[in-house]
Short mmCIF file of C-alpha atoms and ligand atoms in Angstrom, two decimals:
data_model
loop_
_atom_site.label_atom_id
_atom_site.label_comp_id
_atom_site.label_asym_id
_atom_site.label_seq_id
_atom_site.Cartn_x
_atom_site.Cartn_y
_atom_site.Cartn_z
CA UNK D 1 8.07 -70.02 22.72
CA UNK D 2 11.50 -70.38 21.06
CA UNK D 3 11.48 -69.68 17.32
CA UNK D 4 11.07 -72.48 14.78
CA UNK D 5 14.62 -72.66 13.43
CA UNK D 6 16.10 -74.53 10.48
CA UNK D 7 19.85 -75.12 10.66
CA UNK D 8 20.64 -75.93 7.06
CA UNK D 9 23.46 -77.96 5.51
CA UNK D 10 25.66 -78.39 8.57
CA UNK D 11 27.87 -81.41 9.12
CA UNK D 12 25.81 -82.79 12.01
CA UNK D 13 27.50 -84.91 14.68
CA UNK D 14 24.79 -87.54 15.13
CA UNK D 15 25.20 -90.52 17.50
CA UNK D 16 27.81 -92.71 15.77
CA UNK D 17 28.09 -90.82 12.45
CA UNK D 18 28.60 -87.36 11.00
CA UNK D 19 26.10 -86.43 8.28
CA UNK D 20 25.74 -83.43 6.01
CA UNK D 21 22.11 -82.53 6.66
CA UNK D 22 19.66 -80.04 8.18
CA UNK D 23 18.07 -79.91 11.63
CA UNK D 24 14.70 -78.37 12.51
CA UNK D 25 14.15 -76.97 16.02
CA UNK D 26 10.61 -76.44 17.24
CA UNK D 27 9.05 -75.97 20.67
CA UNK D 28 12.46 -76.25 22.32
CA UNK D 29 13.09 -79.72 20.89
CA UNK D 30 14.83 -81.21 17.88
CA UNK D 31 11.73 -81.68 15.72
CA UNK D 32 13.37 -83.27 12.67
CA UNK D 33 16.71 -84.32 11.26
CA UNK D 34 16.79 -84.03 7.49
CA UNK D 35 13.33 -82.38 7.31
CA UNK D 36 11.39 -82.22 4.07
CA UNK D 37 12.74 -79.79 1.45
CA UNK D 38 11.15 -76.32 1.64
CA UNK D 39 10.34 -76.76 5.37
CA UNK D 40 9.36 -73.32 6.65
CA UNK D 41 10.92 -71.74 9.71
CA UNK D 42 11.05 -68.40 11.53
CA UNK D 43 14.80 -68.42 11.01
CA UNK D 44 16.98 -70.30 8.55
CA UNK D 45 20.65 -70.60 9.54
CA UNK D 46 22.96 -71.34 6.63
CA UNK D 47 25.49 -73.68 8.24
CA UNK D 48 27.33 -74.91 5.16
CA UNK D 49 30.98 -75.54 6.07
CA UNK D 50 30.19 -75.61 9.80
CA UNK D 51 29.72 -78.49 12.28
CA UNK D 52 26.75 -78.95 14.60
CA UNK D 53 27.41 -80.72 17.91
CA UNK D 54 25.15 -81.63 20.83
CA UNK D 55 25.50 -79.00 23.57
CA UNK D 56 28.18 -79.78 26.14
CA UNK D 57 27.08 -81.15 29.53
CA UNK D 58 29.65 -80.10 32.15
CA UNK D 59 29.12 -82.23 35.25
CA UNK D 60 31.53 -80.37 37.52
CA UNK D 61 31.48 -76.60 38.01
CA UNK D 62 31.77 -74.26 41.00
CA UNK D 63 29.70 -71.12 40.38
CA UNK D 64 30.06 -69.68 43.91
CA UNK D 65 26.43 -68.57 44.19
CA UNK D 66 25.23 -67.98 46.85
CA UNK D 67 27.89 -66.55 49.10
CA UNK D 68 31.09 -66.13 47.11
CA UNK D 69 29.73 -64.06 44.25
CA UNK D 70 32.77 -61.79 44.06
CA UNK D 71 34.38 -64.76 42.23
CA UNK D 72 31.44 -65.86 40.05
CA UNK D 73 27.65 -66.05 40.17
CA UNK D 74 25.04 -68.15 38.42
CA UNK D 75 24.49 -65.44 35.80
CA UNK D 76 28.16 -64.90 34.86
CA UNK D 77 28.99 -68.60 35.16
CA UNK D 78 26.09 -69.69 32.97
CA UNK D 79 26.81 -66.93 30.43
CA UNK D 80 30.40 -68.20 30.24
CA UNK D 81 28.89 -71.65 29.59
CA UNK D 82 26.77 -70.28 26.73
CA UNK D 83 29.81 -68.68 25.08
CA UNK D 84 31.67 -71.98 25.34
CA UNK D 85 28.92 -74.22 23.95
CA UNK D 86 28.12 -75.65 27.41
CA UNK D 87 24.32 -75.96 27.49
CA UNK D 88 23.92 -77.78 30.84
CA UNK D 89 25.96 -77.69 34.02
CA UNK D 90 25.94 -79.57 37.32
CA UNK D 91 27.18 -77.43 40.17
CA UNK D 92 29.04 -78.38 43.34
CA UNK D 93 27.84 -77.81 46.91
CA UNK D 94 30.79 -75.81 48.34
CA UNK D 95 28.96 -72.49 48.28
CA UNK D 96 27.93 -70.36 51.28
CA UNK D 97 25.69 -71.73 52.63
CA UNK D 98 26.76 -75.20 51.54
CA UNK D 99 24.17 -77.24 49.63
CA UNK D 100 23.77 -79.80 52.39
CA UNK D 101 20.04 -79.60 53.12
CA UNK D 102 17.00 -80.02 50.92
CA UNK D 103 16.08 -76.41 51.74
CA UNK D 104 19.48 -75.16 50.53
CA UNK D 105 19.05 -77.21 47.34
CA UNK D 106 15.59 -75.75 46.76
CA UNK D 107 17.04 -72.27 47.40
CA UNK D 108 19.75 -72.79 44.78
CA UNK D 109 17.23 -74.05 42.23
CA UNK D 110 15.09 -70.95 42.83
CA UNK D 111 18.14 -68.70 42.46
CA UNK D 112 19.15 -70.47 39.26
CA UNK D 113 15.70 -69.97 37.77
CA UNK D 114 16.24 -66.21 38.16
CA UNK D 115 19.85 -66.15 36.92
CA UNK D 116 20.83 -68.94 34.55
CA UNK D 117 20.99 -68.67 30.77
CA UNK D 118 21.73 -72.41 30.34
CA UNK D 119 20.18 -75.49 31.98
CA UNK D 120 21.24 -76.41 35.50
CA UNK D 121 21.39 -79.03 38.23
CA UNK D 122 22.92 -79.02 41.72
CA UNK D 123 24.56 -81.75 43.79
CA UNK D 124 23.73 -82.36 47.43
CA UNK D 125 26.88 -82.14 49.56
CA UNK D 126 27.64 -84.74 52.23
CA UNK D 127 28.70 -83.72 55.73
CA UNK D 128 29.53 -85.87 58.74
CA UNK D 129 25.95 -85.56 60.01
CA UNK D 130 23.47 -84.89 57.18
CA UNK D 131 22.55 -88.46 56.18
CA UNK D 132 18.85 -87.76 56.83
CA UNK D 133 18.97 -84.79 54.40
CA UNK D 134 20.71 -86.88 51.72
CA UNK D 135 17.94 -89.45 52.11
CA UNK D 136 15.24 -86.77 52.07
CA UNK D 137 16.68 -85.30 48.84
CA UNK D 138 16.03 -88.59 47.04
CA UNK D 139 12.40 -88.62 48.19
CA UNK D 140 11.40 -84.97 47.83
CA UNK D 141 9.44 -84.27 44.68
CA UNK D 142 10.30 -81.06 42.86
CA UNK D 143 13.90 -80.78 44.11
CA UNK D 144 15.75 -82.98 41.69
CA UNK D 145 19.49 -83.56 42.06
CA UNK D 146 22.08 -85.51 40.03
CA UNK D 147 23.52 -87.00 43.21
CA UNK D 148 25.68 -86.66 46.30
CA UNK D 149 29.13 -85.03 46.37
CA UNK D 150 31.63 -86.08 49.03
CA UNK D 151 34.93 -84.30 49.61
CA UNK D 152 36.93 -87.39 50.62
CA UNK D 153 39.87 -84.99 50.36
CA UNK D 154 39.76 -81.41 51.64
CA UNK D 155 39.55 -78.58 49.14
CA UNK D 156 37.91 -75.16 48.87
CA UNK D 157 35.00 -74.85 51.30
CA UNK D 158 35.78 -76.95 54.38
CA UNK D 159 33.61 -79.96 53.45
CA UNK D 160 35.96 -82.83 54.32
CA UNK D 161 34.29 -86.18 55.14
CA UNK D 162 36.99 -88.81 55.57
CA UNK D 163 35.88 -90.72 58.65
CA UNK D 164 35.46 -94.35 57.55
CA UNK D 165 32.34 -95.03 59.62
CA UNK D 166 30.71 -91.94 58.24
CA UNK D 167 31.57 -92.85 54.64
CA UNK D 168 30.24 -96.38 55.16
CA UNK D 169 27.01 -94.84 56.47
CA UNK D 170 26.60 -92.62 53.40
CA UNK D 171 27.28 -95.43 50.90
CA UNK D 172 25.02 -97.83 52.82
CA UNK D 173 22.21 -95.41 53.62
CA UNK D 174 21.62 -93.51 50.36
CA UNK D 175 20.30 -94.35 46.92
CA UNK D 176 21.33 -91.28 44.89
CA UNK D 177 24.49 -91.70 42.78
CA UNK D 178 27.64 -90.62 44.64
CA UNK D 179 30.63 -88.68 43.34
CA UNK D 180 33.76 -87.64 45.21
CA UNK D 181 36.89 -85.56 45.33
CA UNK D 182 39.52 -88.24 45.96
CA UNK D 183 42.76 -87.10 47.64
CA UNK D 184 43.83 -88.86 50.82
CA UNK D 185 43.93 -86.40 53.68
CA UNK D 186 46.49 -88.20 55.87
CA UNK D 187 48.90 -88.53 52.92
CA UNK D 188 48.47 -84.81 52.12
CA UNK D 189 49.06 -83.81 55.76
CA UNK D 190 52.15 -86.00 56.11
CA UNK D 191 53.62 -84.62 52.86
CA UNK D 192 52.90 -81.06 53.99
CA UNK D 193 54.54 -81.56 57.38
CA UNK D 194 57.66 -83.08 55.78
CA UNK D 195 58.02 -80.33 53.14
CA UNK D 196 57.26 -77.46 55.51
CA UNK D 197 60.09 -78.73 57.67
CA UNK D 198 62.57 -78.47 54.81
CA UNK D 199 62.14 -74.80 53.86
CA UNK D 200 59.82 -72.27 52.26
CA UNK D 201 57.10 -73.81 50.15
CA UNK D 202 56.61 -72.81 46.51
CA UNK D 203 53.78 -73.70 44.14
CA UNK D 204 55.92 -76.55 42.76
CA UNK D 205 55.42 -78.23 46.14
CA UNK D 206 51.68 -78.37 45.52
CA UNK D 207 52.20 -81.51 43.41
CA UNK D 208 54.50 -82.98 46.08
CA UNK D 209 51.97 -82.33 48.86
CA UNK D 210 48.92 -83.49 46.86
CA UNK D 211 50.97 -86.22 45.22
CA UNK D 212 50.23 -89.39 43.24
CA UNK D 213 49.89 -91.46 46.39
CA UNK D 214 47.23 -89.10 47.79
CA UNK D 215 45.10 -89.40 44.65
CA UNK D 216 45.51 -93.16 44.20
CA UNK D 217 44.90 -94.03 47.88
CA UNK D 218 41.64 -92.07 48.04
CA UNK D 219 40.37 -93.33 44.68
CA UNK D 220 41.01 -96.95 45.75
CA UNK D 221 39.24 -96.30 49.04
CA UNK D 222 36.17 -94.78 47.36
CA UNK D 223 35.94 -97.56 44.76
CA UNK D 224 36.16 -100.14 47.54
CA UNK D 225 33.22 -98.46 49.32
CA UNK D 226 31.18 -98.33 46.10
CA UNK D 227 31.82 -101.96 45.21
CA UNK D 228 31.10 -103.30 48.70
CA UNK D 229 27.88 -101.30 48.96
CA UNK D 230 26.92 -101.90 45.31
CA UNK D 231 26.55 -98.13 44.90
CA UNK D 232 26.98 -96.13 41.68
CA UNK D 233 30.06 -93.95 41.97
CA UNK D 234 31.75 -91.32 39.78
CA UNK D 235 35.43 -90.42 40.32
CA UNK D 236 35.91 -86.69 39.77
CA UNK D 237 39.02 -85.20 38.11
CA UNK D 238 41.28 -88.25 37.69
CA UNK D 239 44.88 -87.03 37.58
CA UNK D 240 47.25 -90.02 37.60
CA UNK D 241 48.17 -92.89 35.27
CA UNK D 242 47.78 -95.33 38.15
CA UNK D 243 44.13 -94.34 38.66
CA UNK D 244 43.51 -94.87 34.93
CA UNK D 245 44.84 -98.42 35.33
CA UNK D 246 42.57 -99.03 38.33
CA UNK D 247 39.51 -97.67 36.50
CA UNK D 248 40.17 -99.82 33.43
CA UNK D 249 39.32 -102.89 35.52
CA UNK D 250 35.75 -101.68 36.21
CA UNK D 251 32.88 -102.28 33.81
CA UNK D 252 30.03 -101.67 36.22
CA UNK D 253 29.09 -99.13 38.91
CA UNK D 254 32.19 -96.96 38.51
CA UNK D 255 32.63 -94.06 36.08
CA UNK D 256 35.28 -91.36 35.99
CA UNK D 257 36.16 -88.06 34.40
CA UNK D 258 39.19 -86.03 33.35
CA UNK D 259 39.49 -82.22 33.40
CA UNK D 260 41.07 -79.92 30.83
CA UNK D 261 43.78 -78.71 33.22
CA UNK D 262 45.00 -82.29 33.77
CA UNK D 263 44.71 -83.06 30.04
CA UNK D 264 46.47 -79.92 28.78
CA UNK D 265 48.83 -78.85 31.60
CA UNK D 266 51.41 -80.66 33.75
CA UNK D 267 54.00 -79.89 36.43
CA UNK D 268 56.27 -78.25 33.85
CA UNK D 269 53.69 -75.43 33.60
CA UNK D 270 54.26 -74.12 37.15
CA UNK D 271 57.31 -72.11 35.95
CA UNK D 272 55.14 -70.26 33.42
CA UNK D 273 51.84 -70.00 35.31
CA UNK D 274 52.77 -70.02 39.01
CA UNK D 275 49.70 -70.28 41.25
CA UNK D 276 47.39 -69.89 38.21
CA UNK D 277 48.23 -73.59 37.72
CA UNK D 278 47.33 -74.51 41.30
CA UNK D 279 44.29 -76.74 41.66
CA UNK D 280 43.13 -79.84 43.54
CA UNK D 281 43.96 -82.55 42.60
CA UNK D 282 47.29 -81.04 41.64
CA UNK D 283 48.91 -81.13 38.22
CA UNK D 284 50.90 -84.29 37.62
CA UNK D 285 53.59 -85.30 35.09
CA UNK D 286 53.52 -85.32 31.29
CA UNK D 287 53.31 -89.14 31.48
CA UNK D 288 50.16 -88.91 33.64
CA UNK D 289 48.71 -86.43 31.17
CA UNK D 290 49.31 -88.84 28.28
CA UNK D 291 47.73 -91.68 30.31
CA UNK D 292 44.55 -89.63 30.84
CA UNK D 293 44.18 -89.15 27.08
CA UNK D 294 44.72 -92.86 26.54
CA UNK D 295 42.20 -93.60 29.30
CA UNK D 296 39.59 -91.54 27.48
CA UNK D 297 40.32 -93.31 24.20
CA UNK D 298 40.19 -96.77 25.83
CA UNK D 299 37.03 -96.03 27.85
CA UNK D 300 38.64 -96.30 31.31
CA UNK D 301 37.63 -92.64 31.72
CA UNK D 302 34.15 -91.84 30.45
CA UNK D 303 33.84 -88.08 30.26
CA UNK D 304 35.46 -84.66 30.37
CA UNK D 305 34.29 -82.00 32.85
CA UNK D 306 35.90 -78.68 33.67
CA UNK D 307 35.91 -78.38 37.49
CA UNK D 308 35.53 -74.66 36.63
CA UNK D 309 36.72 -73.12 39.91
CA UNK D 310 37.08 -69.34 39.62
CA UNK D 311 39.07 -67.26 42.11
CA UNK D 312 39.96 -63.62 41.56
CA UNK D 313 43.39 -62.71 40.24
CA UNK D 314 44.12 -60.93 43.52
CA UNK D 315 43.31 -64.11 45.46
CA UNK D 316 45.46 -66.23 43.13
CA UNK D 317 48.35 -63.75 43.54
CA UNK D 318 48.74 -64.57 47.25
CA UNK D 319 52.04 -66.39 47.92
CA UNK D 320 51.69 -70.22 47.98
CA UNK D 321 50.17 -71.89 50.02
CA UNK D 322 47.85 -68.95 50.88
CA UNK D 323 46.76 -68.91 47.21
CA UNK D 324 43.45 -70.75 46.59
CA UNK D 325 43.23 -73.84 44.36
CA UNK D 326 41.16 -73.82 41.19
CA UNK D 327 41.04 -72.63 37.57
CA UNK D 328 38.17 -71.44 35.33
CA UNK D 329 37.47 -73.33 32.07
CA UNK D 330 33.80 -73.53 31.00
CA UNK D 331 34.19 -71.16 28.07
CA UNK D 332 37.49 -72.61 26.88
CA UNK D 333 37.06 -76.38 27.15
CA UNK D 334 35.30 -76.80 23.79
CA UNK D 335 37.81 -74.66 21.83
CA UNK D 336 40.64 -76.62 23.51
CA UNK D 337 39.06 -79.86 22.30
CA UNK D 338 38.20 -78.57 18.81
CA UNK D 339 41.84 -77.57 18.46
CA UNK D 340 42.74 -81.19 19.25
CA UNK D 341 40.41 -82.32 16.46
CA UNK D 342 42.36 -80.07 14.10
CA UNK D 343 45.59 -81.64 15.36
CA UNK D 344 44.23 -85.15 14.75
CA UNK D 345 44.26 -86.12 18.45
CA UNK D 346 40.52 -86.87 18.64
CA UNK D 347 37.37 -86.60 16.55
CA UNK D 348 34.11 -84.67 16.80
CA UNK D 349 32.46 -88.02 17.59
CA UNK D 350 34.83 -88.33 20.58
CA UNK D 351 33.88 -84.85 21.77
CA UNK D 352 30.15 -85.64 21.47
CA UNK D 353 30.65 -88.89 23.41
CA UNK D 354 32.98 -87.56 26.12
CA UNK D 355 31.29 -84.21 26.68
CA UNK D 356 27.57 -84.73 25.91
CA UNK D 357 26.32 -88.29 25.60
CA UNK D 358 28.26 -89.86 28.46
CA UNK D 359 27.73 -87.18 31.11
CA UNK D 360 24.04 -87.31 30.15
CA UNK D 361 23.99 -91.07 30.78
CA UNK D 362 26.17 -91.01 33.91
CA UNK D 363 23.76 -88.61 35.63
CA UNK D 364 20.46 -89.96 34.19
CA UNK D 365 19.71 -86.68 32.45
CA UNK D 366 16.46 -86.86 30.53
CA UNK D 367 16.33 -85.75 26.89
CA UNK D 368 19.83 -84.38 26.48
CA UNK D 369 23.28 -85.37 25.28
CA UNK D 370 22.69 -86.21 21.64
CA UNK D 371 21.29 -84.84 18.42
CA UNK D 372 18.19 -86.99 17.94
CA UNK D 373 14.56 -86.24 17.18
CA UNK D 374 12.64 -85.46 20.37
CA UNK D 375 15.72 -84.42 22.37
CA UNK D 376 16.09 -80.91 23.76
CA UNK D 377 17.35 -78.44 21.16
CA UNK D 378 20.65 -77.90 23.04
CA UNK D 379 23.20 -77.42 20.27
CA UNK D 380 26.45 -75.73 19.40
CA UNK D 381 27.47 -74.72 15.91
CA UNK D 382 31.24 -74.58 15.50
CA UNK D 383 33.70 -73.33 12.91
CA UNK D 384 36.64 -75.73 12.82
CA UNK D 385 38.68 -73.37 10.67
CA UNK D 386 38.43 -70.29 12.88
CA UNK D 387 41.69 -69.53 14.73
CA UNK D 388 41.73 -67.14 17.68
CA UNK D 389 43.82 -66.42 20.70
CA UNK D 390 42.43 -66.92 24.21
CA UNK D 391 42.44 -63.50 25.89
CA UNK D 392 41.88 -62.73 29.58
CA UNK D 393 40.03 -59.54 28.64
CA UNK D 394 37.47 -61.50 26.59
CA UNK D 395 36.54 -63.96 29.35
CA UNK D 396 32.94 -63.85 30.47
CA UNK D 397 33.62 -65.62 33.76
CA UNK D 398 33.63 -62.98 36.51
CA UNK D 399 37.19 -63.88 37.54
CA UNK D 400 38.38 -62.52 34.19
CA UNK D 401 41.39 -64.75 33.52
CA UNK D 402 42.24 -68.05 31.92
CA UNK D 403 45.31 -70.26 32.33
CA UNK D 404 45.23 -70.48 28.51
CA UNK D 405 45.56 -66.69 27.99
CA UNK D 406 47.76 -66.11 24.94
CA UNK D 407 47.19 -69.60 23.49
CA UNK D 408 46.06 -69.73 19.89
CA UNK D 409 43.34 -72.30 19.24
CA UNK D 410 41.74 -73.38 15.99
CA UNK D 411 38.03 -74.30 16.24
CA UNK D 412 35.50 -72.10 18.07
CA UNK D 413 31.75 -72.04 18.78
CA UNK D 414 29.78 -69.62 16.62
CA UNK D 415 26.36 -70.10 18.10
CA UNK D 416 24.78 -71.94 21.04
CA UNK D 417 21.12 -72.93 21.46
CA UNK D 418 19.52 -73.99 24.74
CA UNK D 419 16.01 -75.37 24.40
CA UNK D 420 15.87 -73.91 20.90
CA UNK D 421 16.79 -70.37 22.02
CA UNK D 422 20.03 -68.73 20.93
CA UNK D 423 22.06 -67.99 24.06
CA UNK D 424 25.32 -67.12 22.30
CA UNK D 425 26.08 -65.74 18.86
CA UNK D 426 29.69 -64.93 17.96
CA UNK D 427 30.49 -61.54 16.53
CA UNK D 428 30.49 -61.63 12.74
CA UNK D 429 33.88 -62.14 11.10
CA UNK D 430 36.57 -63.01 13.57
CA UNK D 431 34.29 -64.81 16.03
CA UNK D 432 33.61 -64.14 19.80
CA UNK D 433 33.15 -62.74 22.29
CA UNK D 434 29.90 -61.82 20.51
CA UNK D 435 26.40 -61.59 21.99
CA UNK D 436 25.57 -63.63 25.08
CA UNK D 437 22.06 -64.00 26.49
CA UNK D 438 21.29 -62.17 29.73
CA UNK D 439 17.68 -63.29 30.34
CA UNK D 440 17.30 -66.31 32.62
CA UNK D 441 16.15 -68.73 29.92
CA UNK D 442 17.91 -71.74 31.49
CA UNK D 443 15.76 -74.51 32.92
CA UNK D 444 16.09 -77.11 35.65
CA UNK D 445 17.49 -80.39 34.31
CA UNK D 446 15.31 -83.48 34.82
CA UNK D 447 17.08 -86.50 36.32
CA UNK D 448 15.52 -89.96 36.20
CA UNK D 449 17.65 -92.19 38.39
CA UNK D 450 15.56 -95.21 37.42
CA UNK D 451 17.53 -95.08 34.14
CA UNK D 452 20.40 -96.68 36.07
CA UNK D 453 23.36 -94.59 34.92
CA UNK D 454 26.09 -95.04 32.33
CA UNK D 455 26.60 -98.80 32.53
CA UNK D 456 22.86 -99.49 32.30
CA UNK D 457 22.31 -97.22 29.29
CA UNK D 458 25.62 -97.61 27.44
CA UNK D 459 25.00 -98.41 23.81
O1 LIG V 501 41.03 -76.82 42.71
C1 LIG V 501 39.91 -76.98 43.14
N1 LIG V 501 39.11 -75.94 43.41
N2 LIG V 501 39.48 -78.21 43.38
C2 LIG V 501 38.33 -78.45 44.04
O2 LIG V 501 38.00 -79.58 44.25
C3 LIG V 501 37.49 -77.33 44.50
C4 LIG V 501 37.74 -76.14 43.70
C5 LIG V 501 37.12 -74.88 44.27
O3 LIG V 501 35.94 -74.93 44.62
O4 LIG V 501 37.80 -73.87 44.34
#
């Protein structure tokens, strides 16, 4: 049983307002906000001067387990989450084996129960011939999933499904929410052929091969499928201003997310970072980056997720295009955003909405996403005044590097609770890396798709 804990005198980021108050955790839940004076607890945390946020829900990570565990595994990935204030993650199916059968999903859930220090859920992956398994996943009790992931554009893991008949079949024949990687394969192939013909490729060409047109074409195609089939659909990692404009027109069925690499980096960063800045969808221009921020503020984009995609430094050092796409971010995304709060670009309320409440609603997650009595005690206590530099050598992710190495950020997590248990406590004084849980205290997330998703539960 997690200890009865009183977090005293924090500025608590409640739904819609920040309040200087105390929070009592008991039995893994938030038992009381502003409990009676002299409430007794096993531990009292003096949080004066600190801010308490709902734990981050990251709805897009790649933890490589099973099969690619030289890059990451469910233990190292979930420990990196804990250190970054991420208390729940939803993981993608491009592992080995791929999560494309109910048995593979059950296997991953069993593995996670033995390895994860934060709460977890796993998508079912679509293939060209696993419709029956996608249908079975929705019916099988005890193997809960947030939804179906389709790679409408190819990326790591050879899971491309871009045949129109096949996509129509998946949207028509399934009930689970659908999400997709949207980059148009024929556009990408045509760009590649043209650029290969004109000389040696460099990483700068990544954004010319996986260009604006590729992203916009595939996003339009997926939204058209969702609307015609009246199917809930989430656009992963939006990267262009044009997609933001398209998304702004939808107030039903469609939700979308932005990732830290597209919010904080752009094509001008290739000179500095080389293939460390290579990911799919590719980086776009500074104007696209600004449009993504505006899209978040306007509500065209609902949430932020990391697309944490670790590859080893040796793998990333291969000359482009042999270098793999993807960057790690679960332990850095919250400090990046807290730094933006200090710069006046967003508020703690925005962070709680974009990174906890909305992903909770989009995926029908039960009992998470906000600081409210009865909700899971998934919390992160942050110090907005603490300034530290991101260092490769302090990363908990197994890949051991960050594209933000050397960046100084102000605002860091000091302590993370999952279900009322402390899974991360920063070192005293200067902050992390600190102590990170190693026991598998994470639990399977409960999804209730009868809730109807973001548009049905939006307040
Ligand atoms: O850059 C990426 N890497 N984008 C993806 O969609 C997949 C990911 C990976 O798994 O490496």
